[in-house]
Coordinates of C-alpha atoms in Angstrom, one line a residue:
M1 CA 31.4 -1.2 -15.6
R2 CA 30.7 -4.7 -14.4
S3 CA 30.8 -7.4 -17.0
S4 CA 27.7 -9.5 -17.7
D5 CA 29.1 -12.6 -16.2
T6 CA 30.2 -10.9 -13.0
K7 CA 29.1 -12.5 -9.7
P8 CA 29.1 -10.8 -6.3
M9 CA 32.2 -12.2 -4.5
S10 CA 30.3 -12.2 -1.2
E11 CA 27.7 -14.6 -2.7
F12 CA 29.7 -16.7 -5.1
G13 CA 30.6 -20.0 -3.5
K14 CA 28.2 -19.5 -0.6
N15 CA 25.0 -20.2 -2.3
S16 CA 26.1 -20.5 -5.9
R17 CA 23.6 -18.0 -7.2
A18 CA 24.7 -16.7 -10.5
L19 CA 23.5 -13.4 -11.8
E20 CA 22.6 -14.9 -15.2
G21 CA 20.4 -17.8 -16.0
Q22 CA 16.7 -18.3 -15.2
L23 CA 15.1 -15.2 -13.8
F24 CA 12.7 -17.4 -11.8
P25 CA 14.2 -20.8 -11.4
S26 CA 11.4 -21.7 -9.0
K27 CA 8.1 -20.2 -10.0
R28 CA 6.2 -21.4 -6.9
K29 CA 4.1 -19.7 -4.3
T30 CA 3.4 -21.4 -1.0
S31 CA 0.2 -20.9 1.0
R32 CA -2.1 -23.0 3.2
L33 CA 0.7 -25.6 3.2
S34 CA 0.2 -25.9 -0.6
L35 CA 2.5 -25.2 -3.5
H36 CA 1.5 -23.4 -6.7
Y37 CA 3.6 -23.9 -9.8
S38 CA 3.6 -23.1 -13.5
P39 CA 6.4 -22.8 -15.9
T40 CA 4.6 -20.0 -17.7
W41 CA 4.7 -17.6 -14.8
K42 CA 7.3 -14.9 -15.4
T43 CA 5.8 -12.2 -13.2
F44 CA 3.7 -12.1 -10.0
P45 CA 0.7 -10.8 -12.0
D46 CA 1.0 -13.9 -14.2
F47 CA 0.5 -16.0 -11.0
L48 CA -2.4 -13.8 -9.8
A49 CA -4.2 -14.2 -13.2
D50 CA -4.1 -18.0 -12.8
Y51 CA -4.8 -17.9 -9.0
I52 CA -8.1 -16.2 -9.3
K53 CA -9.3 -18.7 -11.9
R54 CA -8.5 -21.6 -9.7
I55 CA -10.0 -20.0 -6.6
L56 CA -13.2 -19.1 -8.4
D57 CA -13.3 -22.5 -10.1
P58 CA -12.6 -22.9 -13.8
A59 CA -15.9 -24.7 -14.4
W60 CA -17.8 -21.7 -13.0
G61 CA -15.8 -19.3 -15.2
N62 CA -16.3 -21.3 -18.4
A63 CA -20.0 -21.5 -17.7
E64 CA -20.1 -17.7 -17.4
L65 CA -18.1 -17.3 -20.6
A66 CA -20.7 -19.4 -22.5
K67 CA -23.4 -16.8 -21.7
P68 CA -24.0 -13.7 -23.8
F69 CA -21.6 -10.9 -22.7
S70 CA -24.3 -8.8 -21.1
Q71 CA -25.5 -11.7 -18.9
R72 CA -22.0 -12.7 -17.7
H73 CA -20.9 -12.1 -14.1
P74 CA -19.0 -8.8 -13.7
I75 CA -15.7 -10.7 -12.9
V76 CA -15.9 -12.5 -16.2
Q77 CA -16.7 -9.3 -18.0
W78 CA -13.5 -7.9 -16.4
Y79 CA -11.6 -11.0 -17.6
D80 CA -12.7 -10.3 -21.2
A81 CA -11.5 -6.7 -20.9
L82 CA -8.2 -7.8 -19.3
C83 CA -7.6 -10.2 -22.2
R84 CA -8.1 -7.4 -24.7
Y85 CA -5.8 -5.1 -22.8
Q86 CA -3.1 -7.7 -22.7
Q87 CA -3.5 -8.2 -26.5
A88 CA -2.9 -4.5 -26.9
T89 CA 0.1 -4.2 -24.6
I90 CA 2.0 -7.5 -25.0
K91 CA 3.7 -7.3 -28.3
T92 CA 5.7 -10.6 -28.0
P93 CA 3.9 -13.6 -26.4
G94 CA 5.8 -14.9 -23.4
V95 CA 7.9 -11.8 -23.0
P96 CA 6.9 -9.5 -20.0
A97 CA 5.8 -6.0 -21.0
L98 CA 5.2 -2.9 -19.0
A99 CA 1.6 -1.6 -18.8
T100 CA -0.3 1.1 -17.0
V101 CA -2.5 0.0 -14.1
N102 CA -5.8 0.9 -15.6
G103 CA -9.4 0.2 -14.4
V104 CA -9.6 -3.4 -15.5
V105 CA -6.2 -4.3 -14.0
A106 CA -7.2 -2.6 -10.7
C107 CA -10.5 -4.5 -10.8
Y108 CA -9.4 -8.0 -11.9
L109 CA -5.9 -8.3 -10.6
G110 CA -6.8 -6.2 -7.5
L111 CA -9.5 -8.7 -6.7
A112 CA -7.0 -11.6 -7.3
Y113 CA -4.4 -10.0 -5.0
S114 CA -7.1 -9.5 -2.3
L115 CA -8.0 -13.1 -2.5
Y116 CA -4.4 -14.2 -2.3
L117 CA -3.8 -12.0 0.8
L118 CA -6.6 -14.1 2.4
D119 CA -5.1 -17.4 1.2
H120 CA -4.1 -18.3 4.8
N121 CA -7.6 -17.5 6.1
V122 CA -9.4 -20.4 4.4
E123 CA -12.8 -19.9 6.1
L124 CA -13.0 -16.1 5.5
Q125 CA -11.8 -16.5 1.9
K126 CA -14.2 -19.3 1.2
R127 CA -17.2 -17.3 2.5
L128 CA -16.3 -14.3 0.4
V129 CA -15.7 -16.3 -2.7
A130 CA -19.2 -17.9 -2.4
R131 CA -20.7 -14.4 -2.0
L132 CA -18.7 -13.0 -5.0
K133 CA -20.5 -15.5 -7.3
I134 CA -24.0 -14.5 -6.1
P135 CA -24.9 -11.5 -8.2
D136 CA -26.9 -9.8 -5.5
Q137 CA -24.0 -10.1 -3.0
F138 CA -21.1 -9.5 -5.4
Q139 CA -20.7 -5.8 -4.8
G140 CA -20.7 -6.2 -1.0
A141 CA -18.1 -9.0 -1.1
Y142 CA -16.0 -7.2 -3.6
Y143 CA -15.7 -4.1 -1.4
E144 CA -15.1 -6.2 1.7
L145 CA -12.2 -7.8 -0.1
I146 CA -10.8 -4.3 -0.9
V147 CA -11.0 -3.4 2.8
A148 CA -9.4 -6.8 3.8
N149 CA -6.6 -6.1 1.4
I150 CA -6.0 -2.6 2.9
L151 CA -6.1 -3.9 6.5
I152 CA -3.7 -6.8 5.8
R153 CA -1.3 -4.4 4.2
A154 CA -1.6 -2.1 7.2
G155 CA -0.5 -4.9 9.5
F156 CA -3.7 -6.4 10.7
E157 CA -4.8 -10.0 11.2
L158 CA -8.4 -10.7 10.3
T159 CA -10.8 -13.1 12.0
L160 CA -14.3 -14.0 10.8
E161 CA -17.4 -13.0 12.7
D162 CA -20.4 -15.3 12.4
E163 CA -22.9 -13.4 10.4
T164 CA -24.9 -16.6 9.8
D165 CA -26.0 -16.4 13.5
G166 CA -29.4 -14.9 13.2
A167 CA -29.7 -14.3 16.9
S168 CA -27.7 -11.1 16.7
K169 CA -26.1 -8.8 14.2
H170 CA -22.4 -9.1 13.5
C171 CA -19.7 -7.0 11.8
E172 CA -18.0 -8.4 8.6
F173 CA -14.9 -9.4 10.5
A174 CA -12.6 -8.4 13.3
A175 CA -9.1 -6.9 12.8
H176 CA -6.2 -7.3 15.2
S177 CA -3.3 -4.9 14.9
K178 CA 0.0 -6.8 15.0
R179 CA 1.7 -3.5 15.8
T180 CA -0.3 -2.2 18.7
G181 CA -2.3 -5.3 19.8
R182 CA -5.6 -3.5 19.5
K183 CA -8.7 -5.1 18.2
Y184 CA -11.3 -3.5 15.9
W185 CA -14.7 -4.6 14.5
V186 CA -14.9 -3.9 10.8
E187 CA -17.9 -2.8 8.7
A188 CA -17.7 -2.2 4.9
K189 CA -20.5 -0.6 2.9
M190 CA -20.7 0.5 -0.8
R191 CA -23.4 2.6 -2.4
S192 CA -25.3 0.5 -4.9
V193 CA -25.7 2.3 -8.2
A194 CA -27.8 1.0 -11.1
G195 CA -25.7 0.0 -14.0
F196 CA -22.5 -0.8 -12.0
L197 CA -21.2 -3.9 -10.4
G198 CA -24.2 -6.0 -11.4
K199 CA -26.8 -3.6 -9.9
T200 CA -30.0 -2.6 -11.7
E201 CA -32.8 -0.1 -10.9
R202 CA -34.3 -3.0 -8.8
D203 CA -31.4 -2.9 -6.2
G204 CA -29.4 0.2 -7.1
T205 CA -30.1 3.9 -7.0
T206 CA -30.2 6.3 -9.9
D207 CA -29.6 9.2 -7.6
Q208 CA -26.5 11.1 -8.8
N209 CA -25.8 12.5 -5.3
P210 CA -22.6 10.6 -4.1
I211 CA -23.4 11.0 -0.4
S212 CA -27.1 9.9 -0.7
R213 CA -26.4 6.6 1.2
L214 CA -23.6 7.9 3.5
I215 CA -25.7 8.2 6.7
P216 CA -27.9 5.2 6.1
H217 CA -24.8 3.1 5.6
L218 CA -23.3 4.6 8.8
N219 CA -26.5 3.9 10.8
D220 CA -26.5 0.3 9.5
A221 CA -22.9 -0.1 10.6
L222 CA -23.5 1.5 14.0
A223 CA -26.6 -0.7 14.6
K224 CA -24.4 -3.8 14.9
P225 CA -23.0 -4.3 18.4
A226 CA -19.3 -4.1 18.8
A227 CA -17.3 -5.2 21.8
D228 CA -14.2 -3.3 20.5
E229 CA -13.6 -0.1 18.6
R230 CA -15.1 0.2 15.2
L231 CA -13.6 0.7 11.7
I232 CA -16.3 1.6 9.3
F233 CA -15.5 1.9 5.5
I234 CA -18.1 3.5 3.3
D235 CA -17.5 3.7 -0.5
L236 CA -19.5 6.4 -2.4
N237 CA -19.3 4.6 -5.8
T238 CA -19.2 7.8 -7.8
E239 CA -17.4 9.3 -10.8
P240 CA -13.7 10.1 -10.2
T241 CA -13.9 13.4 -12.1
P242 CA -12.3 16.2 -10.0
E243 CA -13.3 19.8 -10.0
A244 CA -11.3 22.4 -12.0
E245 CA -8.8 23.0 -9.2
G246 CA -8.1 19.3 -8.7
K247 CA -10.4 19.0 -5.7
L248 CA -12.8 16.0 -5.4
P249 CA -16.3 17.5 -5.0
W250 CA -17.6 14.8 -2.7
I251 CA -14.9 15.1 0.0
E252 CA -16.0 18.4 1.6
R253 CA -19.7 17.4 1.3
A254 CA -19.1 14.1 3.0
A255 CA -17.0 15.6 5.8
A256 CA -19.6 18.3 6.4
R257 CA -22.4 15.7 6.6
L258 CA -20.5 13.6 9.1
E259 CA -19.8 16.6 11.2
Q260 CA -23.5 17.5 11.2
Y261 CA -24.4 13.9 12.1
E262 CA -21.9 14.0 15.0
R263 CA -23.4 17.2 16.4
R264 CA -27.1 16.3 16.0
E265 CA -27.6 12.6 15.6
L266 CA -24.8 10.6 17.2
A267 CA -25.7 8.8 20.3
E268 CA -23.7 9.7 23.4
G269 CA -20.5 7.6 23.9
V270 CA -20.6 6.1 20.4
R271 CA -17.4 6.5 18.4
A272 CA -15.8 5.0 15.2
Y273 CA -13.0 5.5 12.8
V274 CA -14.9 6.2 9.5
F275 CA -13.0 5.9 6.2
V276 CA -15.0 7.4 3.3
T277 CA -13.6 6.1 0.0
N278 CA -14.2 6.1 -3.7
F279 CA -12.8 3.2 -5.7
P280 CA -14.2 3.9 -9.1
F281 CA -12.1 1.5 -11.2
H282 CA -15.1 -0.4 -12.5
R283 CA -16.5 2.9 -14.0
G284 CA -13.6 3.2 -16.5
L285 CA -12.0 -0.1 -17.3
N286 CA -9.8 1.3 -20.0
E287 CA -8.9 4.5 -18.1
P288 CA -5.9 5.0 -15.8
A289 CA -7.0 3.8 -12.3
S290 CA -7.4 6.2 -9.5
M291 CA -8.9 6.2 -6.0
A292 CA -9.4 8.5 -3.1
G293 CA -10.5 8.5 0.5
F294 CA -10.4 10.3 3.8
P295 CA -10.6 9.3 7.5
F296 CA -13.0 10.9 10.0
G297 CA -13.0 10.3 13.7
L298 CA -16.7 10.0 14.6
G299 CA -17.0 11.0 18.2
I300 CA -13.2 11.3 18.3
D301 CA -12.6 15.0 18.4
D302 CA -8.8 14.9 18.3
F303 CA -8.5 12.6 15.3
N304 CA -7.9 14.2 11.9
R305 CA -9.6 17.5 12.8
P306 CA -8.6 20.9 11.5
G307 CA -7.0 23.3 13.9
V308 CA -3.8 24.8 15.0
R309 CA -1.6 22.6 17.3
R310 CA 2.0 22.5 18.4
V311 CA 3.9 20.0 16.3
S312 CA 4.7 18.0 19.4
E313 CA 1.0 17.7 20.1
A314 CA 0.3 16.7 16.5
Y315 CA 3.0 14.0 16.7
R316 CA 1.6 12.6 20.0
L317 CA -1.9 12.4 18.4
K318 CA -0.5 10.5 15.4
Q319 CA 1.1 8.0 17.8
K320 CA -2.2 7.8 19.7
Y321 CA -4.1 6.9 16.5
I322 CA -1.2 5.2 14.7
D323 CA -3.4 2.2 13.6
A324 CA -5.6 4.6 11.6
H325 CA -2.6 6.2 10.1
Y326 CA -1.3 2.8 8.9
I327 CA -4.7 2.1 7.4
G328 CA -4.5 5.4 5.5
E329 CA -1.1 4.7 4.2
A330 CA -2.1 1.2 3.0
L331 CA -5.2 2.7 1.3
T332 CA -3.0 4.9 -0.8
K333 CA -1.0 1.9 -1.9
Y334 CA -3.9 -0.3 -3.0
L335 CA -3.0 0.1 -6.7
K336 CA 0.5 -1.2 -6.2
F337 CA 1.0 -4.9 -6.9
P338 CA 4.2 -7.0 -6.5
A339 CA 5.9 -7.3 -9.9
T340 CA 8.2 -10.3 -9.0
F341 CA 8.0 -13.5 -7.0
D342 CA 11.0 -12.9 -4.8
G343 CA 10.9 -9.2 -4.2
S344 CA 13.6 -8.4 -6.7
L345 CA 13.2 -5.3 -8.8
P346 CA 11.4 -5.4 -12.2
S347 CA 14.6 -4.1 -13.9
E348 CA 16.4 -7.2 -12.7
A349 CA 13.8 -9.9 -12.9
I350 CA 11.9 -8.8 -16.1
D351 CA 14.4 -6.7 -18.1
G352 CA 17.3 -9.0 -17.3
T353 CA 19.7 -6.2 -16.5
L354 CA 22.6 -6.6 -14.1
P355 CA 21.4 -6.6 -10.4
R356 CA 21.8 -3.4 -8.6
I357 CA 24.9 -2.7 -6.6
I358 CA 24.6 -3.8 -3.0
I359 CA 26.7 -2.0 -0.4
G360 CA 29.0 -4.4 1.3
N361 CA 29.3 -6.8 -1.6
T362 CA 32.5 -7.3 -3.6
Y363 CA 32.4 -7.1 -7.4
C364 CA 34.7 -7.3 -10.4
F365 CA 34.3 -4.1 -12.3
G366 CA 35.4 -4.5 -15.9
D367 CA 37.6 -7.3 -17.4
P368 CA 40.3 -8.4 -14.9
D369 CA 42.6 -9.1 -17.8
A370 CA 42.2 -5.6 -19.2
G371 CA 42.8 -3.5 -16.1
G372 CA 39.5 -4.3 -14.3
V373 CA 39.4 -3.9 -10.6
V374 CA 38.0 -6.0 -7.8
G375 CA 36.5 -3.9 -5.0
T376 CA 34.1 -3.9 -2.1
V377 CA 31.3 -1.3 -2.3
T378 CA 31.4 1.1 0.6
T379 CA 28.8 3.6 -0.6
A380 CA 26.7 4.4 -3.7
S381 CA 24.4 7.1 -4.9
V382 CA 22.5 7.9 -8.1
N383 CA 23.1 10.9 -10.4
E384 CA 19.5 11.0 -11.8
P385 CA 20.1 13.7 -14.5
G386 CA 23.1 11.7 -15.8
C387 CA 21.3 8.3 -15.5
E388 CA 24.3 6.7 -13.7
V389 CA 25.3 5.2 -10.4
L390 CA 28.3 6.6 -8.5
I391 CA 30.0 3.7 -6.7
G392 CA 32.5 4.1 -3.9
I393 CA 34.8 1.1 -3.5
T394 CA 37.8 -0.1 -1.7
D395 CA 40.0 -2.3 -3.8
Q396 CA 42.1 -5.3 -2.7
N397 CA 45.0 -3.0 -2.0
G398 CA 43.0 -0.9 0.3
R399 CA 42.7 2.1 -2.1
A400 CA 39.5 4.0 -2.4
Q401 CA 38.0 4.7 -5.8
I402 CA 34.9 6.1 -7.3
L403 CA 33.4 4.4 -10.3
T404 CA 30.4 5.0 -12.4
E405 CA 27.9 2.7 -14.1
P406 CA 25.1 3.6 -16.5
M407 CA 21.4 3.0 -15.5
S408 CA 18.6 2.0 -17.8
S409 CA 15.3 3.9 -17.7
Q410 CA 13.7 0.9 -15.8
Q411 CA 16.5 0.9 -13.3
L412 CA 16.0 4.6 -12.7
D413 CA 12.3 4.0 -12.2
D414 CA 13.1 1.3 -9.7
Y415 CA 15.5 3.6 -7.8
R416 CA 12.9 6.4 -7.7
A417 CA 10.4 3.9 -6.2
H418 CA 12.8 2.6 -3.6
K419 CA 15.4 5.4 -3.0
D420 CA 16.1 4.7 0.7
S421 CA 16.7 0.9 0.2
Y422 CA 17.8 0.6 -3.4
F423 CA 21.4 -0.3 -2.5
G424 CA 20.5 -3.0 0.0
R425 CA 20.7 -0.8 3.1
I426 CA 18.3 1.8 4.5
L427 CA 20.1 5.1 3.7
P428 CA 19.0 8.6 4.3
V429 CA 17.8 10.2 1.0
G430 CA 17.9 13.9 0.6
G431 CA 14.6 15.5 -0.1
K432 CA 12.6 18.6 0.5
I433 CA 10.8 18.6 3.9
G434 CA 7.4 20.1 3.1
D435 CA 6.2 21.4 6.5
P436 CA 7.2 21.7 10.2
F437 CA 5.5 18.4 11.1
E438 CA 7.6 16.5 8.6
L439 CA 10.7 18.2 10.0
F440 CA 9.6 17.3 13.6
E441 CA 9.1 13.6 12.5
W442 CA 12.6 13.7 11.0
C443 CA 14.1 15.1 14.1
A444 CA 12.3 12.6 16.4
R445 CA 13.4 9.7 14.2
N446 CA 17.0 10.8 14.0
H447 CA 17.5 11.8 17.6
K448 CA 15.7 8.9 19.4
W449 CA 19.2 7.4 20.2
M450 CA 20.0 10.4 22.5
S451 CA 20.0 9.6 26.2
R452 CA 18.1 11.6 28.8
E453 CA 21.3 13.1 30.1
Q454 CA 22.3 14.2 26.6
L455 CA 18.9 15.8 26.0
L456 CA 19.0 17.7 29.3
E457 CA 22.5 18.9 28.5
K458 CA 21.2 20.3 25.2
L459 CA 18.3 22.0 27.0
A460 CA 20.3 23.2 29.9
H461 CA 19.7 26.9 29.1
A462 CA 16.0 26.5 28.4
P463 CA 13.9 28.9 30.5
N464 CA 11.7 26.0 31.6
I465 CA 14.5 23.6 32.5
V466 CA 13.0 22.8 35.9
A467 CA 9.8 21.5 34.2
L468 CA 11.9 19.7 31.6
R469 CA 13.7 17.7 34.3
S470 CA 10.4 16.2 35.4
M471 CA 9.3 15.1 32.0
S472 CA 9.3 11.6 30.7
D473 CA 12.0 10.6 28.2
D474 CA 9.6 10.7 25.3
D475 CA 8.3 14.1 26.2
L476 CA 11.8 15.4 26.7
L477 CA 12.7 14.3 23.2
Y478 CA 9.6 15.9 21.8
E479 CA 10.4 19.2 23.5
Y480 CA 13.9 19.1 22.1
C481 CA 12.7 18.3 18.6
E482 CA 10.1 21.1 18.8
L483 CA 12.8 23.6 19.7
M484 CA 14.9 22.5 16.8
V485 CA 11.9 23.0 14.4
V486 CA 11.2 26.4 15.8
S487 CA 14.9 27.4 15.3
V488 CA 15.2 26.0 11.8
W489 CA 11.9 26.3 10.1
K490 CA 11.5 29.5 8.2
P491 CA 8.0 29.8 6.7
S492 CA 7.8 31.3 3.3
T493 CA 6.1 34.6 3.0

């Protein structure tokens, strides 16, 4: 195995970055042309915990802490719960520890990360921070920040709409897709429930029906004029408890009500991408965090609707509504926070283990004075049952060798989270393809390099070859991939 003082030969002497020493020699984060620094930050969550205090104003936070607990702002109540959770999980002060993302982490650090993602958008962040501090407006601002977090992760840029203009109604903000260039108007609504997020019976419902405000919220959102397509997020603010078979009881009810609304109440020509969510972290601060949601194409009859389609048709529809798919993917990743400042893996930055092998780098494996070998890594893979890395190298004499190196449990966790890029290059990772659509996507991704002539040659004996010759390049590729799926996929019986 590599010795602890080994340095990658391809980096040594170029940037003088040793593998040992300070894990974070520069604990700084730049934003708004400003620099954040603290010698106490060892992980990115450390930074977030300080960042939210500064953005909200320490004087405001201390004033809230001076109040009896029941009268404190919900954010400051979360802060108290987070401190208690840290005391229970951090055994040695100053030493990073692993902890489950529970409700309070999702609430407090999730809010901090949402604010940080808006750090470049000073005006929007400032307005939302002001609303966060007002008890009557806290819940709305909190959910808008969740939505902003999701959209930014999905590749959107946000711009503020002037809701202070009393002459007309406005959406919360506009979202511009950096991938497709499309613009959307965004609305975010959360059901107010007495006893949660600062709401009382004065301004929150006691109705246990999770979809009781679904249509009123939808109507409120649609009542605001929109020059572009609409993204409407509605949170049901209900318990996370699933039914016995693991199904969430509110999903089918909400979908059925939206379908009914579309048939009977929706004005002609009105359409919107509706995302119904449930982010119930605040209901169980000490419980493992969970969330759920589903998209619905209101007035869009070919978006996320049940039915039987050719896989090529399903793929075309996904590309047609790709922005909504990116939003869905980002929504499922809301509970994931960066662990380190520079994007390094936790096993390297926090545990202090040797950095992972990078394909293309040259290393000294073992002690050179005791038969060690210097070699350039040409390939690498992981033997998960054996908790080891298999490393293919070419030594200085041009001979190929295969070496092994043990992995810690944290390194194995990091590998499982980043299988395709763990060794510094995007590599195909074997895995079970779950359905024909996944197989079609795999085929389209791995055959997009084929020229039109190559595709026509492969399809030369197809009975519809005349029609194929008149197809576009993309349609020709999809036809080829679909034929591959039909020939390969064997449905289980």
